[in-house]
Coordinates of C-alpha atoms and ligand atoms in Angstrom, one line a residue:
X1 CA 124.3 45.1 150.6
X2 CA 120.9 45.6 148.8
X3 CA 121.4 47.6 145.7
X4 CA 118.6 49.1 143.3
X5 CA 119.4 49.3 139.5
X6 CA 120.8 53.0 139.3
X7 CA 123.9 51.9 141.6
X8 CA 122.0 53.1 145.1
X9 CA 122.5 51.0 148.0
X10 CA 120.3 50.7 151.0
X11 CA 121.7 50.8 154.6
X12 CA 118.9 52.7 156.1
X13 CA 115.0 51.2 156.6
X14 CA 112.8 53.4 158.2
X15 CA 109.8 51.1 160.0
X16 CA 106.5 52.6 161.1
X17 CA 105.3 50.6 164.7
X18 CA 101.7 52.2 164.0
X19 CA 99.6 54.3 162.0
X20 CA 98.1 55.6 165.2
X21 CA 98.5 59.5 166.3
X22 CA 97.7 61.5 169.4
X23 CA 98.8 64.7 167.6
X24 CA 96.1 66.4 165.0
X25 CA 99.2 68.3 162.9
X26 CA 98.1 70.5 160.1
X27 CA 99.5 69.4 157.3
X28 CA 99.5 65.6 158.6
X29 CA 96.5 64.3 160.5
X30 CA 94.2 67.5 161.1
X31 CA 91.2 65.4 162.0
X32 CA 93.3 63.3 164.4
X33 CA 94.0 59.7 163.8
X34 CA 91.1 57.8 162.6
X35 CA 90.8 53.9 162.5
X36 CA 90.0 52.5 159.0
X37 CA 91.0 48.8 159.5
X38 CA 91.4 46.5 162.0
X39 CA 94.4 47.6 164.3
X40 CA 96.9 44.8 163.1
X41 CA 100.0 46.5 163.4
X42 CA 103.3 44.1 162.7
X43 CA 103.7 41.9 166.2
X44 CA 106.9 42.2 168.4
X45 CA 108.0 39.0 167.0
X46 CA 107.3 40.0 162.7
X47 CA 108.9 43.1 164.3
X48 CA 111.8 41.3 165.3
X49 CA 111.9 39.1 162.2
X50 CA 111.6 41.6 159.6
X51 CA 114.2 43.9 161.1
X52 CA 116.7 40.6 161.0
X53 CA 116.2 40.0 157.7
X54 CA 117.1 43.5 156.7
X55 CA 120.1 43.6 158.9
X56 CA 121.3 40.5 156.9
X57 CA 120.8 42.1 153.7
X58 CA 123.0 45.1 155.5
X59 CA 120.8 47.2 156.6
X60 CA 123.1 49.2 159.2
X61 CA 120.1 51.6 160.8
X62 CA 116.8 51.4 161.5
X63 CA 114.2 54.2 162.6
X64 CA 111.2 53.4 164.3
X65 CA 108.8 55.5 163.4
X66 CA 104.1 56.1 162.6
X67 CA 102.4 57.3 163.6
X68 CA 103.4 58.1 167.1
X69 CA 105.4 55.3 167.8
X70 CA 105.5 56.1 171.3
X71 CA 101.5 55.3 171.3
X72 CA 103.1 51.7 171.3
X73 CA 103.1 50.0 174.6
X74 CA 105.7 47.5 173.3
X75 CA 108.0 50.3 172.3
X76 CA 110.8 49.6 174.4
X77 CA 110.3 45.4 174.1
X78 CA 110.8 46.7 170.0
X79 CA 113.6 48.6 170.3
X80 CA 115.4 46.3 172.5
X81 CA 115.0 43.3 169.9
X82 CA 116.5 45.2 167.0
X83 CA 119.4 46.6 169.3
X84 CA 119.9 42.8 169.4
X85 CA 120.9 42.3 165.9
X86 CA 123.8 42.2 164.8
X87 CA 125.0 44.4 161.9
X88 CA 122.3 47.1 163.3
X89 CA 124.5 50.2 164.4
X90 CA 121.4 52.8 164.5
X91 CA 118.6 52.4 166.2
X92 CA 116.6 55.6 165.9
X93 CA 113.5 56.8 167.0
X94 CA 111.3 59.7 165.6
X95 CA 108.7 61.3 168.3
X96 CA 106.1 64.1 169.0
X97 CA 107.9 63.5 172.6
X98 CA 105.1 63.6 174.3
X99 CA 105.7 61.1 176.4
X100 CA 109.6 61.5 176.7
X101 CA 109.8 62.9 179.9
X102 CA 108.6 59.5 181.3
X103 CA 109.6 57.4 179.4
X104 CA 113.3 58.7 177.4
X105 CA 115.8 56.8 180.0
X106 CA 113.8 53.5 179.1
X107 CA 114.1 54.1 175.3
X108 CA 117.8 54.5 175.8
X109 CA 118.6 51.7 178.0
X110 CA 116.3 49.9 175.3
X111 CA 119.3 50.2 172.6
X112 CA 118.0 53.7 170.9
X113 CA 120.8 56.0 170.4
X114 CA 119.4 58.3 167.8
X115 CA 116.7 60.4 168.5
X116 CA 114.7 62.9 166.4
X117 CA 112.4 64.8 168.1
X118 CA 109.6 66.9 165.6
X119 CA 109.7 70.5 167.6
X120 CA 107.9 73.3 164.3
X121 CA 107.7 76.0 166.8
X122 CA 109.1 77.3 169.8
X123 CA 106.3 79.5 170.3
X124 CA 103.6 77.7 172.1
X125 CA 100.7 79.9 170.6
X126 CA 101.7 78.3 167.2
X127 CA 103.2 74.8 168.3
X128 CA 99.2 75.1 169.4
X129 CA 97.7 75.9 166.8
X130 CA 100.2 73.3 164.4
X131 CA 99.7 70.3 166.4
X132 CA 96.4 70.5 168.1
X133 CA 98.0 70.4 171.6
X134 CA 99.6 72.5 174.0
X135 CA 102.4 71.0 174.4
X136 CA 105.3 72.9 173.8
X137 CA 107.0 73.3 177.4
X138 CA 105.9 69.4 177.8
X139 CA 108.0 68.1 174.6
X140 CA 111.0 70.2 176.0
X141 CA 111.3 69.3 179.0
X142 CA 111.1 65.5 177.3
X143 CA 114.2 66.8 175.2
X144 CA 115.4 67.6 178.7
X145 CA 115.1 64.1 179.9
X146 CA 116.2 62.9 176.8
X147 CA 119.6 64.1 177.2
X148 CA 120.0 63.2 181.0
X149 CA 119.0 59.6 179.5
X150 CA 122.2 60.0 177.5
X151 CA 121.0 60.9 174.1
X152 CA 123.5 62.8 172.6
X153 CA 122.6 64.9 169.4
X154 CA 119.3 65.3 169.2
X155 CA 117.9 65.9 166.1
X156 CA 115.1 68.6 166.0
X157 CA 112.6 68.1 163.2
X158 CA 110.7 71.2 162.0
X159 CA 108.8 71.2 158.4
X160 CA 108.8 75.0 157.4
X161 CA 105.4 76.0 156.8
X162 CA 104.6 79.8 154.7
X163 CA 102.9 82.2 157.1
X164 CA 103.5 79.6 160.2
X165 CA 106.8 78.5 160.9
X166 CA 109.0 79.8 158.4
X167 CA 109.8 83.0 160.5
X168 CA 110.6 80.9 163.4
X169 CA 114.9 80.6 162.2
X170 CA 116.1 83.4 165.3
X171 CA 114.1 80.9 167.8
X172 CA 115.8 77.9 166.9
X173 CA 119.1 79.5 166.6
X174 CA 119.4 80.8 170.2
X175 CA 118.2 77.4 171.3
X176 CA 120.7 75.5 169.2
X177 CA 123.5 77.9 170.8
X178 CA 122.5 76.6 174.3
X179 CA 121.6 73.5 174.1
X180 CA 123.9 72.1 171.5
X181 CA 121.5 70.9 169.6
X182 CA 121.0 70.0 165.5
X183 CA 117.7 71.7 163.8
X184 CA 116.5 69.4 160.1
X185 CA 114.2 71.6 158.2
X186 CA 111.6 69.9 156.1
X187 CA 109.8 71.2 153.2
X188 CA 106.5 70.6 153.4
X189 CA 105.3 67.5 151.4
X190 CA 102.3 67.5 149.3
X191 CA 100.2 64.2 149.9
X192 CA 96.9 62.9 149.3
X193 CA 95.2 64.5 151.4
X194 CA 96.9 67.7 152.5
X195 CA 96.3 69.3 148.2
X196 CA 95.0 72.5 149.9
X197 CA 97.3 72.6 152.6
X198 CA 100.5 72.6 150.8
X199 CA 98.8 74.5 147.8
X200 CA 98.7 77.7 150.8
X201 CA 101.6 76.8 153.0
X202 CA 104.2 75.8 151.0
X203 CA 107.7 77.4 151.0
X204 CA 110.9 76.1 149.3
X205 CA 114.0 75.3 151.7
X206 CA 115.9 77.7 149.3
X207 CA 114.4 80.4 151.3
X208 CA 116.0 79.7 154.6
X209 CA 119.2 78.2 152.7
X210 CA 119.5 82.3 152.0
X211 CA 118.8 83.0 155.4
X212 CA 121.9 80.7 156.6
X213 CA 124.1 82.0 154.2
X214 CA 123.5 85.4 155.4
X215 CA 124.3 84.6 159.3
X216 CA 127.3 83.0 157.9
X217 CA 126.4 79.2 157.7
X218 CA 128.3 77.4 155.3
X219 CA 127.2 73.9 153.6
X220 CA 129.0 71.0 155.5
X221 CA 130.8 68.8 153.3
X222 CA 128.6 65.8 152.4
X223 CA 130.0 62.1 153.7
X224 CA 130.0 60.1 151.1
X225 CA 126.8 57.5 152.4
X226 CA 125.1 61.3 153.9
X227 CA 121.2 60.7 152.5
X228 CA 119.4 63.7 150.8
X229 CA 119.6 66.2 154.3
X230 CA 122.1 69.3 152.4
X231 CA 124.1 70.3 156.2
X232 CA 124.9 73.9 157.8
X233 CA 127.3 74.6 160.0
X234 CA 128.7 77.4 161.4
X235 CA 132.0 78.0 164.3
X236 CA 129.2 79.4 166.6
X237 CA 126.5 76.1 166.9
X238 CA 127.8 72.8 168.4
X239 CA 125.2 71.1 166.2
X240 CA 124.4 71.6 162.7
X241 CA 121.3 72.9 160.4
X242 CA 120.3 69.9 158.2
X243 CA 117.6 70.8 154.9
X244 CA 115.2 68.2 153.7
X245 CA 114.3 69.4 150.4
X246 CA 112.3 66.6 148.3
X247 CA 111.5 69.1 145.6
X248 CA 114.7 69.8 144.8
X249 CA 116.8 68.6 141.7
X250 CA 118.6 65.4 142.4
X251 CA 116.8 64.9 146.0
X252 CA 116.3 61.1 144.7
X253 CA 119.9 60.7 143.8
X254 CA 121.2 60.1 146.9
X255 CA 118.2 57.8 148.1
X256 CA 119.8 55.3 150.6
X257 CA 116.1 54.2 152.7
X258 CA 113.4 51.4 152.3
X259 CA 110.4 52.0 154.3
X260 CA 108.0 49.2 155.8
X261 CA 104.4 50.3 156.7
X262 CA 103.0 49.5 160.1
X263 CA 101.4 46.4 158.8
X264 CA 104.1 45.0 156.9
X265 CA 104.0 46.7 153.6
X266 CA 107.6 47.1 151.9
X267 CA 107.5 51.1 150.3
X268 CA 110.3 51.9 147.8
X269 CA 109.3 55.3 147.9
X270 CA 107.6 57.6 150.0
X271 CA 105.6 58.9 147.2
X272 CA 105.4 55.6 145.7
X273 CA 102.0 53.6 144.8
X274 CA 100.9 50.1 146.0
X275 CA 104.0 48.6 147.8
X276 CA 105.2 44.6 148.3
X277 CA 103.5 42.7 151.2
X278 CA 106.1 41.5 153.6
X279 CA 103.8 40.1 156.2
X280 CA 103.7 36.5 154.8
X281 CA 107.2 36.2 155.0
X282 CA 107.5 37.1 159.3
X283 CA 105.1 34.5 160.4
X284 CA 107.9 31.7 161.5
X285 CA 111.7 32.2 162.1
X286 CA 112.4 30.0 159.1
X287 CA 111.4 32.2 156.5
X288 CA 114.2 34.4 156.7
X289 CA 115.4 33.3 153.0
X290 CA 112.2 34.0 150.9
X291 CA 111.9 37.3 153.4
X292 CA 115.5 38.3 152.0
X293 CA 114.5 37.1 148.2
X294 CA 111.0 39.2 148.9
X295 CA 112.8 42.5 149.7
X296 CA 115.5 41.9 147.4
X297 CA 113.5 40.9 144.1
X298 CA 111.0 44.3 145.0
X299 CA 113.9 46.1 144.9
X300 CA 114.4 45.8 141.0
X301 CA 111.3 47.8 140.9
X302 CA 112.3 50.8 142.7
X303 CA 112.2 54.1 140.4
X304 CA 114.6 56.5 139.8
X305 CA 113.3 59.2 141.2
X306 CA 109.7 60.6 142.8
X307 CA 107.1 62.6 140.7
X308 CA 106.8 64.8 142.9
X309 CA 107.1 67.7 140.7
X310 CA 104.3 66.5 138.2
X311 CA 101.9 66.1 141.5
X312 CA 102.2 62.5 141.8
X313 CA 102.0 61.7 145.9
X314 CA 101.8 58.6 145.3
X315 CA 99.5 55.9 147.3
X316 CA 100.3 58.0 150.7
X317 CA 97.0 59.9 152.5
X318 CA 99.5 61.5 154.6
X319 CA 102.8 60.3 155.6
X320 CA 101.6 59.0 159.4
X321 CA 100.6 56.0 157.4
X322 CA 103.4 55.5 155.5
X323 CA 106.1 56.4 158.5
X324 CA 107.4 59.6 157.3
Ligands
LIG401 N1 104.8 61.2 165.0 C1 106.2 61.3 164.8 C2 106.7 62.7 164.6 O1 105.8 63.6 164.3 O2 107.8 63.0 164.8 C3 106.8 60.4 163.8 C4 106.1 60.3 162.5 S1 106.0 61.8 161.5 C5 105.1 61.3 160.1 C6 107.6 62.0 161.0 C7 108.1 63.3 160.5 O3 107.4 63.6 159.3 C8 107.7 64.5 161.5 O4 108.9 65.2 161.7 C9 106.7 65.3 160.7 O5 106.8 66.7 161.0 C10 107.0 65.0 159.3 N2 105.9 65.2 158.4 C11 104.6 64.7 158.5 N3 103.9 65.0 157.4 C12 104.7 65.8 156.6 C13 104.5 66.5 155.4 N4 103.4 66.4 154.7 N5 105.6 67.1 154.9 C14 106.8 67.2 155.5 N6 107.0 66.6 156.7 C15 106.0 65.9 157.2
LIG402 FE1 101.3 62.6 164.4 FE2 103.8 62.9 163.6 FE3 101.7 63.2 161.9 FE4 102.1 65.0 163.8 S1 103.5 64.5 162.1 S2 100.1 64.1 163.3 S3 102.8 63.9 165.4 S4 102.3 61.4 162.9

């Protein structure tokens, strides 16, 4: 199992398809996706070869994810080779789900059983206005589809936003009560291009952790692998309330993801600079060693925590290059 020098181990790589984006969301890609190099995202085959040499250095999950990685044609041919491995448990898939309602049984018979569907309103004025598209009833009813597929706990993504979403908790909580259903908050991440943005939106995580408390949520108890979500539950809500709260104290401690970049780019960190070019190492079937030394020898260089709090984002624009 790769292991970094403060004692964390890494089961969990987190691999963008693309940097490519039909949504325009606020605090990610406002413009829309624009293309600043040559469209040479990672082939099915590097695909394939850098997700078994990760499951060989135990890498037990894998999340595809941009970018929309949905834009990708070759999403199901993707997902289908890494269900292949063996060692790979997880196979997860974060989505806009705009395209789920055609395509969600072809995921799942592709080998995705996770799936994590970003959802930051349920009001359609201000799913609008957040994403650039009104598409609210259209991602639901691909959650629908999703779970006549066979998904089974769905994760909702929703990053709270100040003035936005972050009175949205009542919405979510009815839904989650019929539709059994788990709901991951995420604080709003300051990036390098989004310094205004966060400066006026941002709200700490602490804020709806006092909201749970008060409707009687209790933390759940942490498993001992659990990454840096904090967990809600409460005897009411099949599924659970999971908080991603990077600015909060020991966030890093519990760090158990890589992350490869669309193009092959090995990220230690998501606020990290510069990264470690894989690429070279997926071109034939017989590099797996020097793709295993590659990944494990960058891994001595991973820090022990982000600097966030001291404004540091990093080398990340926004985190649809970077596979957030
Ligand atoms: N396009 C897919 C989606 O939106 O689900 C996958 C990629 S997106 C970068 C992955 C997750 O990161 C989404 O849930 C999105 O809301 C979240 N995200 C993007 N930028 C963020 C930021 N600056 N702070 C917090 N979360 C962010
Ligand atoms: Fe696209 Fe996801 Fe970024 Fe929204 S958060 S712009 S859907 S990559």
């Amino acid at each position: 199992m790769l292991e970094d020098r403060f004692g964390r181990t890494f089961p969990y790589l987190r691999l963008s398809v693309t940097d490519a984006c039909n949504f325009r969301c606020t605090y990610c890609l406002p413009d829309g996706y624009r293309k600043t190099q040559e469209e040479s995202f990672l082939s099915l085959d590097e695909i394939r070869r850098l997700a078994a040499g990760f499951a060989s250095l135990g890498t037990r999950k894998i999340r595809l994810t941009g970018g929309e990685p949905a834009t990708r044609r070759d999403l199901p041919e993707i997902a289908a080779s890494i269900a292949a491995l063996p060692g790979v448990q997880t196979l997860a898939l974060t989505t806009n789900g705009y395209n789920l309602k055609q395509n969600a049984r072809r995921y799942f018979e592709a080998g995705i059983n996770a799936l994590n569907v970003s959802v930051d309103s349920l009001d359609p004025v201000t799913f609008h206005a957040v994403t650039g598209h009104d598409k609210l009833s259209l991602v639901l009813e691909g959650i629908d589809a999703a779970r006549a597929a066979g998904f089974r706990n769905i994760k909702i993504n929703s990053v709270l936003l100040k003035d936005v979403t972050d009175r949205t908790l009542p919405d979510f909580l009815e839904w989650m009560r019929a539709e059994a259903l788990s709901v991951r908050f995420i604080e709003l991440m300051q990036t390098g291009s989004n310094r205004e943005f966060f400066a006026k939106h941002f709200i700490s995580a602490e804020v709806l952790k006092a909201q749970l408390l008060e409707r009687g949520f209790a933390p759940a108890p942490r498993a001992p692998d659990a990454g840096p979500a904090q967990e809600f539950h409460h005897p009411d809500y099949p599924g659970k309330i999971g908080m991603i709260a990077p600015y909060s104290k020991d966030f890093c401690k519990t760090c158990n993801r890589l992350r490869v970049t669309a193009r092959g780019r090995l990220m230690l960190c998501l606020f990290g600079a510069g990264g470690y070019e894989l690429r070279p190492f997926l071109q034939s079937d017989d590099q797996r060693d020097e793709l295993r030394q590659a990944i494990a020898e960058a891994l001595h260089f991973k820090h022990e925590t982000h600097y966030l709090h001291q404004g540091v984002t990093g080398s990340t624009p926004h985190l649809a290059s970077l596979g957030g």
